[in-house]
Short mmCIF file of C-alpha atoms and ligand atoms in Angstrom, two decimals:
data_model
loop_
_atom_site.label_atom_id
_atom_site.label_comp_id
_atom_site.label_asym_id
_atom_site.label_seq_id
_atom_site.Cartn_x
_atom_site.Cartn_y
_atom_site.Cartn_z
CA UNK A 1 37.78 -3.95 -0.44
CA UNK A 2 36.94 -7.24 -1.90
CA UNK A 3 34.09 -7.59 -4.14
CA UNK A 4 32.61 -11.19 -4.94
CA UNK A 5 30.68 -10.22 -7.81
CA UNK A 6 27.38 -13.42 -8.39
CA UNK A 7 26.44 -14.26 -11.73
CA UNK A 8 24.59 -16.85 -12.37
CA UNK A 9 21.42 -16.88 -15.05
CA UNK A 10 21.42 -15.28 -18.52
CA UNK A 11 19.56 -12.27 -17.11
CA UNK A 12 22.93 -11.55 -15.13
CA UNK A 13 25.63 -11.28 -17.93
CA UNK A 14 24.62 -8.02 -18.94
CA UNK A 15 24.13 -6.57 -15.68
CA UNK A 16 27.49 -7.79 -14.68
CA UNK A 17 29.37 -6.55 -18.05
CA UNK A 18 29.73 -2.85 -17.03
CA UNK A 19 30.11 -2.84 -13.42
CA UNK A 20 33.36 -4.81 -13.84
CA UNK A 21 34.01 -2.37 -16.79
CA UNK A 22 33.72 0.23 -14.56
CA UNK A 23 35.55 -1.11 -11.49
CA UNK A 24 38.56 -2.18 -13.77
CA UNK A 25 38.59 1.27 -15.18
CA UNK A 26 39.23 2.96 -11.60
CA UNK A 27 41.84 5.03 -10.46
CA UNK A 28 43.95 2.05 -9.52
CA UNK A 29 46.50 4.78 -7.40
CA UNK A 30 43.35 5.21 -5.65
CA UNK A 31 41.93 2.00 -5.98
CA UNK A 32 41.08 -0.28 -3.00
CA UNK A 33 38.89 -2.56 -5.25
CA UNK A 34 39.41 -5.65 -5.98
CA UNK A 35 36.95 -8.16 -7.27
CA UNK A 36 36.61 -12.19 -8.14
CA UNK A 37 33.76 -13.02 -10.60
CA UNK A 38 32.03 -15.80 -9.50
CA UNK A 39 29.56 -17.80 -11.79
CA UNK A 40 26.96 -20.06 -9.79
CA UNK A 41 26.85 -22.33 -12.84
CA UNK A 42 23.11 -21.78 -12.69
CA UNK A 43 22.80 -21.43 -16.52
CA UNK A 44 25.45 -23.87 -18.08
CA UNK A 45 24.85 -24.32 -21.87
CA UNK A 46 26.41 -22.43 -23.92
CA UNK A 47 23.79 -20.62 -25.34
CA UNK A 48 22.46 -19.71 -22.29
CA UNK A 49 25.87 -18.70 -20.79
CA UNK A 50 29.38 -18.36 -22.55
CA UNK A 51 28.03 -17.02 -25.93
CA UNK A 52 27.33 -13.89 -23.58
CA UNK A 53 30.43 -13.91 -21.65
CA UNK A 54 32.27 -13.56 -24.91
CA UNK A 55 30.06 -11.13 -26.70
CA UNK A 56 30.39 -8.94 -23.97
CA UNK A 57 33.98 -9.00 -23.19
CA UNK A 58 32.79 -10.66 -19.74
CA UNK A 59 36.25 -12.04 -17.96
CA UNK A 60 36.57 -15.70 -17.51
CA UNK A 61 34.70 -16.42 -14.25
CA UNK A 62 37.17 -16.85 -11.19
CA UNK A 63 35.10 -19.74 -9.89
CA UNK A 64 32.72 -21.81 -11.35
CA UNK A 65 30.29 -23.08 -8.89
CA UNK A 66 28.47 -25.46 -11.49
CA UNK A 67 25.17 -25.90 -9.79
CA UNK A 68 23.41 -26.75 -13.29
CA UNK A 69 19.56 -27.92 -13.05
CA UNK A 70 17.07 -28.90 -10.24
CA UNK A 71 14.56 -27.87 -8.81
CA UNK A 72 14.45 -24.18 -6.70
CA UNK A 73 15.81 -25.88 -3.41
CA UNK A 74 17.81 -27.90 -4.93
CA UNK A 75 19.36 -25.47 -6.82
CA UNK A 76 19.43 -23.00 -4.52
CA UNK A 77 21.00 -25.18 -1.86
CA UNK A 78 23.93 -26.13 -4.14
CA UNK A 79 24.91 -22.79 -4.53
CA UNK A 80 24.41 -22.20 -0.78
CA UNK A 81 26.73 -25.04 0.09
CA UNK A 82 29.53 -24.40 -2.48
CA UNK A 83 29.50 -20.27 -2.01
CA UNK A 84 29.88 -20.90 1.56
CA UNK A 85 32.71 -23.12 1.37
CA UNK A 86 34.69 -20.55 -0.88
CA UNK A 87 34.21 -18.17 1.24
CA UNK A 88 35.17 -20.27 4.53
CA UNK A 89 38.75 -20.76 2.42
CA UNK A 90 39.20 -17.03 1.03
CA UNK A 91 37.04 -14.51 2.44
CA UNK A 92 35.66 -11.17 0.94
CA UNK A 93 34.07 -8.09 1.89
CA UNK A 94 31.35 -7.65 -0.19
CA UNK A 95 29.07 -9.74 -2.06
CA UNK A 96 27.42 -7.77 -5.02
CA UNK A 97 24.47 -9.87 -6.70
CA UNK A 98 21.88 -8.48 -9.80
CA UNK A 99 18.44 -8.63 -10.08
CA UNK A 100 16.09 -11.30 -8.98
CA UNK A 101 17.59 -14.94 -9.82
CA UNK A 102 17.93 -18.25 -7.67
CA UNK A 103 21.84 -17.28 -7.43
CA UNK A 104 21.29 -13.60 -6.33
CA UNK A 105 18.98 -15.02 -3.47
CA UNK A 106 21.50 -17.65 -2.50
CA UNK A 107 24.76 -15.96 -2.51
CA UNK A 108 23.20 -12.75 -0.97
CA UNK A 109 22.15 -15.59 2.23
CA UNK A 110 25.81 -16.82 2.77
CA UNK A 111 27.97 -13.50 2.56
CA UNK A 112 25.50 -11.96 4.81
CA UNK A 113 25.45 -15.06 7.57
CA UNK A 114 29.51 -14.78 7.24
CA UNK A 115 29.13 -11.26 8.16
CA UNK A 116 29.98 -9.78 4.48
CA UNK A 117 27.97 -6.77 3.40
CA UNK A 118 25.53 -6.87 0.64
CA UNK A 119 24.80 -5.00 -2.04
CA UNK A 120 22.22 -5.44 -4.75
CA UNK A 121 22.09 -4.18 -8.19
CA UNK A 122 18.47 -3.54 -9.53
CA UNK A 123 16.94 -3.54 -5.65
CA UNK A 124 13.90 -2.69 -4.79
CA UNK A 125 11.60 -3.41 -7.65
CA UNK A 126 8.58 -5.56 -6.92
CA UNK A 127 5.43 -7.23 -8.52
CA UNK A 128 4.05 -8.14 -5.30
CA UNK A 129 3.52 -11.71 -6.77
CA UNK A 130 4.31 -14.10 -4.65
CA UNK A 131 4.18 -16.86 -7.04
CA UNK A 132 6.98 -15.82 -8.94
CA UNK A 133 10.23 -17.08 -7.65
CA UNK A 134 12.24 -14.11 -8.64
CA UNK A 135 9.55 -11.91 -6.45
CA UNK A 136 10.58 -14.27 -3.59
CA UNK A 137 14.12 -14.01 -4.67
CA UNK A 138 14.01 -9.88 -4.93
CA UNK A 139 12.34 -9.45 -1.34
CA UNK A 140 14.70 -11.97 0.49
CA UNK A 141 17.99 -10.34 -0.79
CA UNK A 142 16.66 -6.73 0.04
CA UNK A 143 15.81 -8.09 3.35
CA UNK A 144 18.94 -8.97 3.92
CA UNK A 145 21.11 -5.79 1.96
CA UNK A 146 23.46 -3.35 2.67
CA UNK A 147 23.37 -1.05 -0.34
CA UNK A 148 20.79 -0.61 -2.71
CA UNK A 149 21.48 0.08 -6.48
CA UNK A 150 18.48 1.31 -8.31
CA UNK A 151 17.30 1.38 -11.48
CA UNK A 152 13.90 3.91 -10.43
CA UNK A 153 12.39 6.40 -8.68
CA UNK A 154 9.55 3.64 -7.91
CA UNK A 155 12.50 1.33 -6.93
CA UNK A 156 13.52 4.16 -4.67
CA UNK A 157 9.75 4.45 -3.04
CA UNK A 158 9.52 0.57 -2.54
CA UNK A 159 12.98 0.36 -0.27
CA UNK A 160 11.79 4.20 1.49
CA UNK A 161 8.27 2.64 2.64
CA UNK A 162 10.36 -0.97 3.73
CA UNK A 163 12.35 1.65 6.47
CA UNK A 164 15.40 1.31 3.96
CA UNK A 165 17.33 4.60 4.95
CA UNK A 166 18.14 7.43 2.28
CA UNK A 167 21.68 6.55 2.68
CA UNK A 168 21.50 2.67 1.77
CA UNK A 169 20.13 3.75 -1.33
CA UNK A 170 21.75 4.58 -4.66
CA UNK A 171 19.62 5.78 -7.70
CA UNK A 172 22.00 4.70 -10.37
CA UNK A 173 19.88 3.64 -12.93
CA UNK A 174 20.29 0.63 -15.31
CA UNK A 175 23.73 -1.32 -16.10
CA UNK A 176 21.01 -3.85 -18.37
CA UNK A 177 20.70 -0.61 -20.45
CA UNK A 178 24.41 0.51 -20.06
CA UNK A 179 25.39 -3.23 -21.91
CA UNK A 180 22.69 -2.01 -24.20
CA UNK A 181 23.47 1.27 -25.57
CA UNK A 182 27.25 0.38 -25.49
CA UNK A 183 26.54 -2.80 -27.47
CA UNK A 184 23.86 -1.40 -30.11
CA UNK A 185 26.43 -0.38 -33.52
CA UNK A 186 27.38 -4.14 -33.04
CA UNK A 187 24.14 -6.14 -33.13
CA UNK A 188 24.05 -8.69 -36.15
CA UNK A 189 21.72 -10.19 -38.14
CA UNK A 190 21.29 -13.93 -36.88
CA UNK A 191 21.25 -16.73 -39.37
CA UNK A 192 17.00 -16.55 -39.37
CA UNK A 193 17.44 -13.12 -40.91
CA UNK A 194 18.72 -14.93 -44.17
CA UNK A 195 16.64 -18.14 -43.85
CA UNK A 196 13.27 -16.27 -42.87
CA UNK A 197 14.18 -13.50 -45.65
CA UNK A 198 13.20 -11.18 -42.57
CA UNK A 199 12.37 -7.58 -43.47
CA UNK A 200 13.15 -4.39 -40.83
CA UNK A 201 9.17 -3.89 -39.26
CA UNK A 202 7.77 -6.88 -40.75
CA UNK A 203 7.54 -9.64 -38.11
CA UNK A 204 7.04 -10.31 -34.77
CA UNK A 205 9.20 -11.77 -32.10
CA UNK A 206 8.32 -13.50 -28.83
CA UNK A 207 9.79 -15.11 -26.14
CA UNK A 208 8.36 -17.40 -23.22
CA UNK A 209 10.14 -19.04 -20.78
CA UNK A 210 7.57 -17.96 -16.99
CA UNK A 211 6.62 -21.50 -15.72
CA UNK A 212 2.87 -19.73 -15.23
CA UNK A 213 2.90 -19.51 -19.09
CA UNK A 214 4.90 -22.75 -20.45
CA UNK A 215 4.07 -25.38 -17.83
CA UNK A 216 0.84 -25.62 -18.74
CA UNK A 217 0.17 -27.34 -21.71
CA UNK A 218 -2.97 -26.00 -23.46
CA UNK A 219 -2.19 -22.95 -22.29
CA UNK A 220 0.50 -22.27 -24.09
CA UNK A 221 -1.07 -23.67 -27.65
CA UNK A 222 -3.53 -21.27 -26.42
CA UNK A 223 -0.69 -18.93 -26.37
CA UNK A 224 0.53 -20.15 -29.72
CA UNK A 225 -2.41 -19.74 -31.57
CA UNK A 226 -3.79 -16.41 -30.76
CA UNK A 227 -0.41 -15.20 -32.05
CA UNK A 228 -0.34 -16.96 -35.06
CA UNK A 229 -4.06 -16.13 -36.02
CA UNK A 230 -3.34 -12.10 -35.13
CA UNK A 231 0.04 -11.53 -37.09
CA UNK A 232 -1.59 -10.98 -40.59
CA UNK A 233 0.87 -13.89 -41.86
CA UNK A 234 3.64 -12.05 -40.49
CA UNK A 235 7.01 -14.63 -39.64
CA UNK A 236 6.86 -15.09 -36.04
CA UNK A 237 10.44 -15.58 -34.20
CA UNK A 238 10.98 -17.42 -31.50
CA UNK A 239 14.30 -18.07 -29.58
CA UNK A 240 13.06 -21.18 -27.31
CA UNK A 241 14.02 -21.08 -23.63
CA UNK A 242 15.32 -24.72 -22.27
CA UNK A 243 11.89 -24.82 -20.13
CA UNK A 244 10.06 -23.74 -23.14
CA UNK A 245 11.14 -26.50 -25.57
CA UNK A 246 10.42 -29.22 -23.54
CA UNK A 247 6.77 -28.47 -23.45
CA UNK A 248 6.70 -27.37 -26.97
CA UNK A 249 8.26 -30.79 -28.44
CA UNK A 250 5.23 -31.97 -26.93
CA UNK A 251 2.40 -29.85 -28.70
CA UNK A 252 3.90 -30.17 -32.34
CA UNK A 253 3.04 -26.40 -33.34
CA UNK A 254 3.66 -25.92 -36.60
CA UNK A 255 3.27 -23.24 -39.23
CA UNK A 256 4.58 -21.37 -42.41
CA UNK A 257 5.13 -18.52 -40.09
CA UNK A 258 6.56 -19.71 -37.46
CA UNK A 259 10.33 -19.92 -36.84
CA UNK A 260 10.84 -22.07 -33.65
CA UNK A 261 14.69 -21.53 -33.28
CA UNK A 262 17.45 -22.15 -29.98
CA UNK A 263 18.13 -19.17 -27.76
CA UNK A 264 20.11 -16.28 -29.64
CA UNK A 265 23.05 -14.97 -28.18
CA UNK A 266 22.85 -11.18 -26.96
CA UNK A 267 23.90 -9.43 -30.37
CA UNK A 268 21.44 -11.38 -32.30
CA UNK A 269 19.06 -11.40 -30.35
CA UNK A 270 18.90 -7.54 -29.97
CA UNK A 271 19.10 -6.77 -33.67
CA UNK A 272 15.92 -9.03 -34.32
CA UNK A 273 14.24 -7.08 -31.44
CA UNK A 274 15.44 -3.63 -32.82
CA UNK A 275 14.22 -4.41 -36.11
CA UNK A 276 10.88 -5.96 -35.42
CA UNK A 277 7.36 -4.34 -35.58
CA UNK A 278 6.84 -5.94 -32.43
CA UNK A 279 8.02 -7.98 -29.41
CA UNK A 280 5.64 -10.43 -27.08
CA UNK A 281 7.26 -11.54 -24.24
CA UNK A 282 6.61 -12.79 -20.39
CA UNK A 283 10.36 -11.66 -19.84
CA UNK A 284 11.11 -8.53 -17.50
CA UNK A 285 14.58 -7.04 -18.52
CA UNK A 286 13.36 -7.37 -22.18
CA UNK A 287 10.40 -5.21 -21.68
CA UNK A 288 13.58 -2.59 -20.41
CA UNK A 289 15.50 -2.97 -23.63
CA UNK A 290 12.21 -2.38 -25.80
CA UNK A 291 11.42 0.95 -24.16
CA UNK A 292 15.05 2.06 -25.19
CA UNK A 293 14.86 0.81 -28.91
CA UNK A 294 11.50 1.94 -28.80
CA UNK A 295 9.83 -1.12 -30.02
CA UNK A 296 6.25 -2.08 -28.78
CA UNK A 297 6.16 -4.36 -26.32
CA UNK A 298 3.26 -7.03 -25.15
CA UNK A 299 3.68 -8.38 -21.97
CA UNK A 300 2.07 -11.39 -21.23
CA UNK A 301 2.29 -11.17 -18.02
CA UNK A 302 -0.47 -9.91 -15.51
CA UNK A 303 2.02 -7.79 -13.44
CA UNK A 304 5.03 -5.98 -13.59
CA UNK A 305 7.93 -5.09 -11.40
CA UNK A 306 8.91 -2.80 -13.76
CA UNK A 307 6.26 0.12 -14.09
CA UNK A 308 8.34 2.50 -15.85
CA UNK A 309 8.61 0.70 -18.70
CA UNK A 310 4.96 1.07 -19.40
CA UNK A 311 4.20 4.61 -17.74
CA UNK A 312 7.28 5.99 -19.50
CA UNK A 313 8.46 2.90 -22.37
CA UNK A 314 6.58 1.26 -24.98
CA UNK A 315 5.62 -1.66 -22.99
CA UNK A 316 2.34 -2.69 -22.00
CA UNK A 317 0.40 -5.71 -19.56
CA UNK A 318 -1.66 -7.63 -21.70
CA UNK A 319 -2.20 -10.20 -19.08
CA UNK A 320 -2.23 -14.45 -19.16
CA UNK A 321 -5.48 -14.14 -21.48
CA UNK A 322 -4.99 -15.52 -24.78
CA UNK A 323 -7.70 -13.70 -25.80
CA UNK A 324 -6.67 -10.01 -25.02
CA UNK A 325 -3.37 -11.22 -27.77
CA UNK A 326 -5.77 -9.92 -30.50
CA UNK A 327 -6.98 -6.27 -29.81
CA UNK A 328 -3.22 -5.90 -28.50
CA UNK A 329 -1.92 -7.08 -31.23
CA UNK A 330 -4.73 -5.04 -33.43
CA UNK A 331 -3.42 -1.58 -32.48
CA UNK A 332 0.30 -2.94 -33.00
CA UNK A 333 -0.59 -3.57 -36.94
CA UNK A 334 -2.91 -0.35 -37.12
CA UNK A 335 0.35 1.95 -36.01
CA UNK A 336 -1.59 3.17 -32.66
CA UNK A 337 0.57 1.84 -29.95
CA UNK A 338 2.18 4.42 -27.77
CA UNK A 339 6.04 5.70 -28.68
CA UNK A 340 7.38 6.55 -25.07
CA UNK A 341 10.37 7.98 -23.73
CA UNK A 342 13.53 6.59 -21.87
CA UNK A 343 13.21 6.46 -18.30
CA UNK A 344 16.11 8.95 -15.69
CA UNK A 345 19.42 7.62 -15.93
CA UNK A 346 19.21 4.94 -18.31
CA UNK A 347 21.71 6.65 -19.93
CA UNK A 348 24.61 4.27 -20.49
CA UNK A 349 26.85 5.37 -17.32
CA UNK A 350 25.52 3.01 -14.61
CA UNK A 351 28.18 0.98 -14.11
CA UNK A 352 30.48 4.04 -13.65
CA UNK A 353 28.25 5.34 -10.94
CA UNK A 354 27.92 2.11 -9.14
CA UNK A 355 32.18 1.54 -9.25
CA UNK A 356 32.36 5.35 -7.70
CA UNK A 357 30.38 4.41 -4.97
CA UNK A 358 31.96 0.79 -4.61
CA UNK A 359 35.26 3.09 -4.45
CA UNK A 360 34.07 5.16 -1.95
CA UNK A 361 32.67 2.43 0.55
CA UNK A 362 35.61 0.69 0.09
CA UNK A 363 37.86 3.81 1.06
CA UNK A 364 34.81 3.56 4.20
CA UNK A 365 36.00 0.23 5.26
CA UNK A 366 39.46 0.26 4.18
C1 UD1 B 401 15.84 -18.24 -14.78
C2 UD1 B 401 15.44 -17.14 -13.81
C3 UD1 B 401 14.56 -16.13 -14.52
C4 UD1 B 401 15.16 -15.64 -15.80
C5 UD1 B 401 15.51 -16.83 -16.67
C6 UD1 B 401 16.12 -16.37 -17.97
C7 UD1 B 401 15.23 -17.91 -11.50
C8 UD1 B 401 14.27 -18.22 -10.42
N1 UD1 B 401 14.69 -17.67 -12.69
O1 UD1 B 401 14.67 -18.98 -15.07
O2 UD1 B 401 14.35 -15.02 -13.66
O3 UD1 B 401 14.27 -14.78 -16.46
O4 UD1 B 401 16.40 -17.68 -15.95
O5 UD1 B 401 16.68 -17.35 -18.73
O6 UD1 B 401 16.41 -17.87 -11.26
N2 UD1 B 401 18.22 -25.15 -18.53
C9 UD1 B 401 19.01 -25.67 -19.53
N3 UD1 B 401 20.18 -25.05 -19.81
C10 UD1 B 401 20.59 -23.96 -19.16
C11 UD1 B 401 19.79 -23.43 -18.14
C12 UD1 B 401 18.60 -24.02 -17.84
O7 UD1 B 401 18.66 -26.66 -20.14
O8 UD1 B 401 21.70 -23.45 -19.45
C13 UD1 B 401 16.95 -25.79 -18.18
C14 UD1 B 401 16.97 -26.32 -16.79
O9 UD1 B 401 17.45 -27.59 -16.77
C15 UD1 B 401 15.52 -26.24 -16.39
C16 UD1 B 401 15.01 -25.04 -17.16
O10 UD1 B 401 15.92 -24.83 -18.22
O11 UD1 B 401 14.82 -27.37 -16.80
C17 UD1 B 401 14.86 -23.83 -16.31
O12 UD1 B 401 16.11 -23.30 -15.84
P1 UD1 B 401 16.23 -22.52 -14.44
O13 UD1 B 401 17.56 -21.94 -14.27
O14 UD1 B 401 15.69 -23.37 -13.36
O15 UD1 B 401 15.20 -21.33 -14.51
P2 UD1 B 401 14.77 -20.44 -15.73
O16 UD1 B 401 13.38 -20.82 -16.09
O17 UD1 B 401 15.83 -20.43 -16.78
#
């Protein structure tokens, strides 16, 4: 069987790592698998994109579909156009796409309209909020699947009540965690560890990159400043998104505290979240790798498609509100947030599990 296997946006590269691990580690006497990595080009700088592909051992990309910036049709229509002329001049059998990006919608709408099966890893997981793109992304490519990886029993439950059959779907659990837990004795300080003189539990970093959060100007000073006036003088970190700097240029924030600096690649960035009192974040996946280090976790973010993480992890909704930053923030500096557990099967050996079953639907087909 041939795999096309879709990365395209940061988010992807460590979903991707393991499963190609694991698929290159198969019995290759009984190995019908063969896959072609194929990067959309939908994150091109190289902080956003090759620092990861060599921190995590990721194989050059195949193809480069170098669909770079626009806006969501735009973007997504490039990728639509190019994928679909690859796979007019060499066909494959399956496309497998990752969570919840404009690539894993795209691609998943070509193979399947070429008659290639689909299978999506990290399916079934929803915020029912429609206006974010990656909800719209997440219900179009299940739509539209084959097999379903998952990374939850609530995944599971969201596929069973859309008339997905028990067969279709696979409770794997979480290659994001598998990159994770295999890539932990290696995190490294990043150069703001020095420059900051950062100490292990004492500061704080955030991220922000949701257009409902960053587009909007006084917002996110809002944002900005009910940190900063909540962190008892802590140092405040802050790896800036693309999206994110644009708007911040404009508002001139400034303070002792706070360290505006470029996106971190993965190693970095994980050590400064293992080592921190405390993340704030609009991001999904890191609200995942949190509840694993065990690191509280403030969403700000009035939904979640990831309810495990705060049932089970040390995550928790504190909404778009600047104003409900403080009492979260509060029980972060008086040591009463929550310690939590690690959800089933986040355990490291996802991406074996997945390349087992890849294995046996490709003896299926073969
Ligand atoms: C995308 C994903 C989001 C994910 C995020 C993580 C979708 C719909 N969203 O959002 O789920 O959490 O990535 O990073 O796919 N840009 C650069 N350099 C880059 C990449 C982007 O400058 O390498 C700029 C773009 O020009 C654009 C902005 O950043 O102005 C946003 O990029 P885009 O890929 O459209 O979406 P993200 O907000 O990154």
């Amino acid at each position: 069987m041939k795999i096309d296997i879709i990365a395209g946006a940061r988010p992807n590269f460590m979903k991707i790592a393991p499963i190609i691990e694991a698929i290159k580690h198969t019995d290759p006497e009984q190995n019908r698998l063969t896959y072609r990595l194929i990067h959309t080009g939908q994150h091109y700088d190289k902080k956003m994109s090759a620092d990861f592909f060599e921190q995590l051992g990721i194989p050059e990309p195949d193809v480069n579909l170098d669909a770079r910036s626009g806006t969501q049709a735009e973007q997504t229509a490039r990728i639509m156009t190019r994928y679909e002329k690859l796979l007019l001049e060499t066909p494959a059998d399956l496309c497998l796409v990752v969570g919840d990006v404009t690539s894993t919608m795209a691609c998943s709408i070509v193979a399947k309209k070429l008659g290639m099966k689909v299978a999506h890893v990290e399916a079934g997981i929803r915020s029912y909020d429609l206006t974010m793109p990656e909800e719209i992304n997440r219900m179009v490519t299940d739509s539209i699947t084959d097999y379903f990886f998952t990374t939850s029993e609530v995944a599971n439950n969201n596929l069973r009540k859309a008339g997905i059959s028990e067969e279709r779907i696979f409770f794997v659990g979480n290659t994001m965690i598998d990159t994770l837990l295999k890539n932990r004795p290696r995190f490294t300080p990043p150069p703001i560890w020095e420059e900051a003189k950062l100490e292990k539990g004492q500061y704080i970093v955030m991220t922000m990159h949701r257009p409902a959060n960053v587009d909007e100007e006084q917002k996110l000073k809002r944002f900005m400043e009910a940190i900063l006036n909540n962190v008892h003088g802590l140092p405040v970190v802050f790896p800036v998104h693309p999206r994110t700097a644009k708007m911040l240029d404009r508002l001139g924030i400034e303070a002792d505290n706070l360290h505006l600096i470029g996106p971190l690649p993965y190693l970095e960035f994980n050590y400064l979240v293992e080592n921190s009192k405390a993340v704030l974040t609009d991001s999904g996946g890191i609200t995942e790798e949190t509840t694993v280090m065990g690191v509280p976790c403030i969403t700000l973010r009035d939904n979640t498609e990831r309810p495990e993480t705060i049932t089970e992890g040390t995550n928790e909704l504190v909404g778009t509100d600047p104003a409900k930053i403080a009492p979260a923030l509060e029980r972060v500096f008086n040591n009463t947030w929550k310690t939590g557990s690690i959800p089933e099967k986040w355990d490291g050996k996802t991406g074996k599990r997945i390349a087992e079953i890849l294995k046996k639907l490709g003896n299926i087909s073969a």
